[in-house]
Coordinates of C-alpha atoms in Angstrom, one line a residue:
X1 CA 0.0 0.0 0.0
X2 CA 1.2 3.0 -0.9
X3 CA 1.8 5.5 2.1
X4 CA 1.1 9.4 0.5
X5 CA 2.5 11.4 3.3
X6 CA 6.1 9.4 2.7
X7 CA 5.5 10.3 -1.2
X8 CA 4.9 13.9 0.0
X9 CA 7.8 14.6 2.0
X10 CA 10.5 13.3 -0.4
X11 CA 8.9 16.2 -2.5
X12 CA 9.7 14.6 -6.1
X13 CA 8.9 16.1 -9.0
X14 CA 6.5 14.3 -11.5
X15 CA 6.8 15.8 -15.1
X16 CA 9.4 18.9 -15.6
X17 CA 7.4 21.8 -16.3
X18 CA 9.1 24.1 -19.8
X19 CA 10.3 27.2 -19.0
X20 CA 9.4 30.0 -21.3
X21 CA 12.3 32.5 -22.5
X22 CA 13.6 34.9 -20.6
X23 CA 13.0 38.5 -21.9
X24 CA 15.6 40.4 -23.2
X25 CA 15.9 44.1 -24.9
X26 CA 18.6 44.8 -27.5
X27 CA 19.9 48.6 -27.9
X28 CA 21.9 49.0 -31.5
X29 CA 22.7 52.6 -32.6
X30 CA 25.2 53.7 -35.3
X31 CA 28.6 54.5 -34.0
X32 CA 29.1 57.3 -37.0
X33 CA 27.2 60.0 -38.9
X34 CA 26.7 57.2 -42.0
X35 CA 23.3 56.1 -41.1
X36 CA 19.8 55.7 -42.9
X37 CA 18.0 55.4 -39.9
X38 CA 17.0 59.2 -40.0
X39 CA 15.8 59.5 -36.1
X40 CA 14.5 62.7 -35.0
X41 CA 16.8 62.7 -32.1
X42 CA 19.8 62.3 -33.9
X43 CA 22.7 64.0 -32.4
X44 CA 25.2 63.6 -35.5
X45 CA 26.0 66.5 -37.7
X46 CA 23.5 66.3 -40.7
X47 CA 26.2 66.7 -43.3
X48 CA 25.4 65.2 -46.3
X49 CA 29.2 64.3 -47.0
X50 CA 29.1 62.6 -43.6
X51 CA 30.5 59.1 -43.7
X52 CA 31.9 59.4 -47.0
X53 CA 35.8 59.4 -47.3
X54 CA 37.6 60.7 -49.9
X55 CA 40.2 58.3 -51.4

């Protein structure tokens, strides 16, 4: 006969239970003027030469 309160205390789990995916939030910004992103808030010089080299 099984005896529930021994079943209890050894506290085993009966089926893993899937975790969902963590929530995460990436950032990416240019790290130069050459950018087609055209924010409002962008704090580059608006140079239309900017990013271009000459060469």
């Amino acid at each position: 006969m099984l005896n529930i309160a021994a079943l209890r205390q050894q506290q085993i789990p009966l089926a893993a239970e899937p975790r969902s995916p963590v929530p995460f939030h990436i950032l990416m910004k240019p790290i130069g003027p050459a950018c087609n992103l055209a924010c409002r808030y962008c704090y580059y010089p608006q140079d239309e030469n900017a990013g271009q080299q000459d060469g």
